[in-house]
């Protein structure tokens, strides 16, 4: 299971109400988990589409501009059709990557839902112990969020530079290089956050696993 799926399931398991009966807690956890799985899959698809667009813009800007110019003059001309064919050929690797990424999103989403807790399959843990695990997790997650905010703040000069370069000429090499630099910085922040949150969740899982079973019926 991927790190994102682990995050989804852990957040659902740690977040369910601790004052309800054990079966109710598991039912609540499953409903929240399935909902989070679907949301995560949707975010995954959106990210894949965004990456595909960035891929096309970064690698096929010349072909895209040529097609724009040729088809603006005469959308039925041979020059327009030829330019569109060139764009199709150029973006095919980006499209192939998108198809593969969407399949991963679909597969991971199914695995995520299958991993959600079922009534009767999760032993109830001591509420006070689980509550402390959850508090520790929230503190860890808060620190990870603050570090991510600082990382994104450090990327702002690159983002500003990209805006300036692309405002002057959105099809220029300078614009594409600036976008790539800013995008790389932002993605590094996201990846670092996922790693930090994964560590928080792993610790939280181990904490809950170590909790004694609840004496409540």
Coordinates of C-alpha atoms in Angstrom, one line a residue:
X1 CA 0.0 0.0 0.0
X2 CA 1.3 3.5 -0.8
X3 CA 2.1 6.1 1.7
X4 CA -1.0 8.1 0.8
X5 CA -3.2 5.1 1.4
X6 CA -1.6 4.5 4.8
X7 CA -2.3 8.1 5.7
X8 CA -6.0 7.8 4.7
X9 CA -6.6 4.6 6.7
X10 CA -4.6 5.8 9.7
X11 CA -6.4 9.1 9.9
X12 CA -9.8 7.3 9.8
X13 CA -8.8 4.8 12.4
X14 CA -7.4 7.4 14.8
X15 CA -10.2 9.8 14.2
X16 CA -13.3 7.8 15.1
X17 CA -15.2 8.5 18.3
X18 CA -13.8 6.9 21.4
X19 CA -16.9 7.0 23.5
X20 CA -19.2 4.8 21.4
X21 CA -19.4 1.0 21.5
X22 CA -16.7 -1.0 19.7
X23 CA -18.9 -2.0 16.7
X24 CA -20.1 1.6 16.4
X25 CA -16.5 2.9 16.3
X26 CA -15.6 0.4 13.6
X27 CA -18.7 1.3 11.5
X28 CA -17.9 5.0 11.9
X29 CA -14.3 4.4 11.0
X30 CA -15.2 2.4 7.9
X31 CA -17.6 5.1 6.6
X32 CA -15.0 7.8 7.1
X33 CA -12.2 5.6 5.6
X34 CA -14.2 4.9 2.4
X35 CA -15.0 8.6 2.0
X36 CA -11.3 9.5 2.5
X37 CA -10.2 6.8 0.0
X38 CA -12.5 8.3 -2.6
X39 CA -11.3 11.8 -1.9
X40 CA -7.6 10.6 -2.1
X41 CA -8.3 8.9 -5.4
X42 CA -9.8 12.1 -6.8
X43 CA -6.8 14.1 -5.7
X44 CA -4.6 11.6 -7.3
X45 CA -6.4 11.9 -10.6
X46 CA -6.3 15.7 -10.5
X47 CA -2.5 15.6 -9.8
X48 CA -2.0 13.2 -12.7
X49 CA -3.9 15.5 -15.1
X50 CA -2.0 18.5 -13.8
X51 CA 1.3 16.7 -14.4
X52 CA 0.3 15.7 -17.9
X53 CA -0.5 19.3 -18.7
X54 CA 2.8 20.5 -17.3
X55 CA 4.5 17.8 -19.4
X56 CA 2.9 18.9 -22.6
X57 CA 3.7 22.6 -21.9
X58 CA 7.3 21.8 -21.0
X59 CA 8.1 19.5 -23.9
X60 CA 5.7 20.5 -26.7
X61 CA 5.6 24.3 -26.5
X62 CA 7.0 24.8 -30.0
X63 CA 4.5 22.3 -31.5
X64 CA 1.6 23.8 -29.6
X65 CA 2.4 27.3 -30.7
X66 CA 2.8 26.2 -34.3
X67 CA -0.6 24.5 -34.2
X68 CA -2.1 27.6 -32.7
X69 CA -0.7 29.8 -35.4
X70 CA -1.5 27.5 -38.3
X71 CA -5.1 26.8 -37.2
X72 CA -5.8 30.4 -36.3
X73 CA -5.2 31.3 -39.9
X74 CA -7.2 28.4 -41.4
X75 CA -8.5 25.5 -39.2
X76 CA -9.2 23.4 -42.3
X77 CA -5.8 23.8 -44.0
X78 CA -3.3 21.1 -44.5
X79 CA -0.8 23.2 -42.4
X80 CA -3.3 23.1 -39.5
X81 CA -3.8 19.4 -39.7
X82 CA -0.1 18.7 -40.0
X83 CA 0.6 20.9 -37.0
X84 CA -2.1 19.1 -35.0
X85 CA -0.5 15.7 -35.9
X86 CA 2.8 17.0 -34.7
X87 CA 1.3 18.0 -31.4
X88 CA -0.3 14.6 -31.1
X89 CA 3.0 12.9 -31.7
X90 CA 4.8 15.1 -29.3
X91 CA 2.3 14.8 -26.4
X92 CA 1.9 11.0 -26.8
X93 CA 4.5 10.2 -24.1
X94 CA 2.8 12.6 -21.7
X95 CA -0.5 10.9 -22.5
X96 CA 1.0 7.5 -21.9
X97 CA 2.3 8.6 -18.5
X98 CA -1.2 10.0 -17.7
X99 CA -2.9 6.7 -18.6
X100 CA -0.4 4.8 -16.3
X101 CA -0.8 7.3 -13.5
X102 CA -4.6 7.1 -13.6
X103 CA -4.5 3.4 -13.5
X104 CA -2.3 3.6 -10.3
X105 CA -4.9 6.0 -8.8
X106 CA -7.7 3.5 -9.6
X107 CA -5.8 0.5 -8.3
X108 CA -4.7 2.3 -5.1
X109 CA -8.2 3.6 -4.5
X110 CA -9.6 0.0 -4.6
X111 CA -6.8 -1.2 -2.3
X112 CA -7.5 1.6 0.1
X113 CA -11.2 0.8 0.3
X114 CA -10.4 -2.9 0.8
X115 CA -8.1 -2.0 3.6
X116 CA -10.8 0.0 5.5
X117 CA -11.8 -1.6 8.8
X118 CA -14.9 -3.9 8.9
X119 CA -17.2 -4.5 11.8
X120 CA -15.9 -7.3 14.0
X121 CA -12.4 -7.3 12.5
X122 CA -10.8 -4.6 14.7
X123 CA -10.3 -5.2 18.4
X124 CA -11.3 -2.3 20.5
X125 CA -8.4 -0.6 22.3
X126 CA -8.4 1.3 25.6
X127 CA -9.9 4.7 24.9
X128 CA -7.5 6.6 27.1
X129 CA -4.4 5.0 25.5
X130 CA -5.8 5.6 22.0
X131 CA -6.6 9.2 22.9
X132 CA -3.0 9.8 23.9
X133 CA -1.8 8.2 20.7
X134 CA -4.1 10.5 18.8
X135 CA -2.9 13.6 20.7
X136 CA 0.7 12.7 20.0
X137 CA -0.1 12.2 16.3
X138 CA -1.8 15.6 16.1
X139 CA 1.2 17.3 17.6
X140 CA 3.5 15.5 15.1
X141 CA 1.2 16.4 12.2
X142 CA 1.1 20.0 13.3
X143 CA 4.9 20.2 13.3
X144 CA 5.0 18.6 9.8
X145 CA 2.5 21.2 8.6
X146 CA 4.6 24.1 10.0
X147 CA 7.7 22.7 8.3
X148 CA 5.8 22.4 5.0
X149 CA 4.6 26.0 5.2
X150 CA 8.2 27.2 5.8
X151 CA 9.3 25.1 2.7
X152 CA 6.6 26.6 0.5
X153 CA 7.5 30.1 1.7
X154 CA 11.1 29.4 0.6
X155 CA 9.8 28.6 -2.9
X156 CA 8.1 31.9 -3.3
X157 CA 11.0 33.7 -4.9
X158 CA 11.0 31.0 -7.6
X159 CA 7.3 31.3 -8.0
X160 CA 7.5 35.0 -8.4
X161 CA 10.3 34.7 -10.9
X162 CA 8.2 32.3 -13.0
X163 CA 5.3 34.7 -13.0
X164 CA 7.5 37.5 -14.1
X165 CA 9.1 35.4 -16.9
X166 CA 5.8 34.0 -18.1
X167 CA 4.1 37.4 -18.0
X168 CA 6.7 38.6 -20.5
X169 CA 6.4 35.6 -22.8
X170 CA 4.5 32.5 -21.8
X171 CA 6.0 30.5 -24.6
X172 CA 9.6 31.4 -24.0
X173 CA 12.3 29.0 -22.8
X174 CA 12.9 31.3 -19.8
X175 CA 9.2 30.9 -18.8
X176 CA 9.4 27.1 -19.1
X177 CA 12.6 26.9 -17.1
X178 CA 11.2 29.2 -14.4
X179 CA 8.0 27.1 -14.2
X180 CA 10.0 23.9 -13.9
X181 CA 12.2 25.3 -11.1
X182 CA 9.2 26.6 -9.2
X183 CA 7.3 23.3 -9.7
X184 CA 10.3 21.3 -8.6
X185 CA 10.6 23.3 -5.4
X186 CA 6.9 23.0 -4.6
X187 CA 6.8 19.3 -5.3
X188 CA 9.8 18.8 -3.0
X189 CA 7.9 20.4 -0.3
X190 CA 4.9 18.2 -0.9
X191 CA 7.1 15.0 -0.9
X192 CA 8.8 16.1 2.3
X193 CA 5.5 16.6 3.9
X194 CA 4.3 13.2 2.9
X195 CA 7.4 11.6 4.3
X196 CA 7.0 13.4 7.6
X197 CA 3.4 12.6 7.9
X198 CA 4.1 9.0 7.0
X199 CA 6.5 8.9 9.9
X200 CA 3.9 10.4 12.2
X201 CA 1.3 7.8 11.1
X202 CA 3.7 4.9 11.5
X203 CA 4.4 6.0 15.0
X204 CA 0.7 6.4 15.7
X205 CA -0.1 2.9 14.3
X206 CA 2.6 1.4 16.5
X207 CA 1.2 3.3 19.5
X208 CA -2.3 2.1 19.0
X209 CA -1.2 -1.5 18.4
X210 CA 0.6 -1.3 21.8
X211 CA -2.5 -0.2 23.6
X212 CA -4.3 -2.8 25.7
X213 CA -7.7 -4.0 24.7
X214 CA -10.6 -2.0 26.2
X215 CA -12.7 -3.5 29.0
X216 CA -15.8 -1.9 27.5
X217 CA -18.3 -4.3 25.9

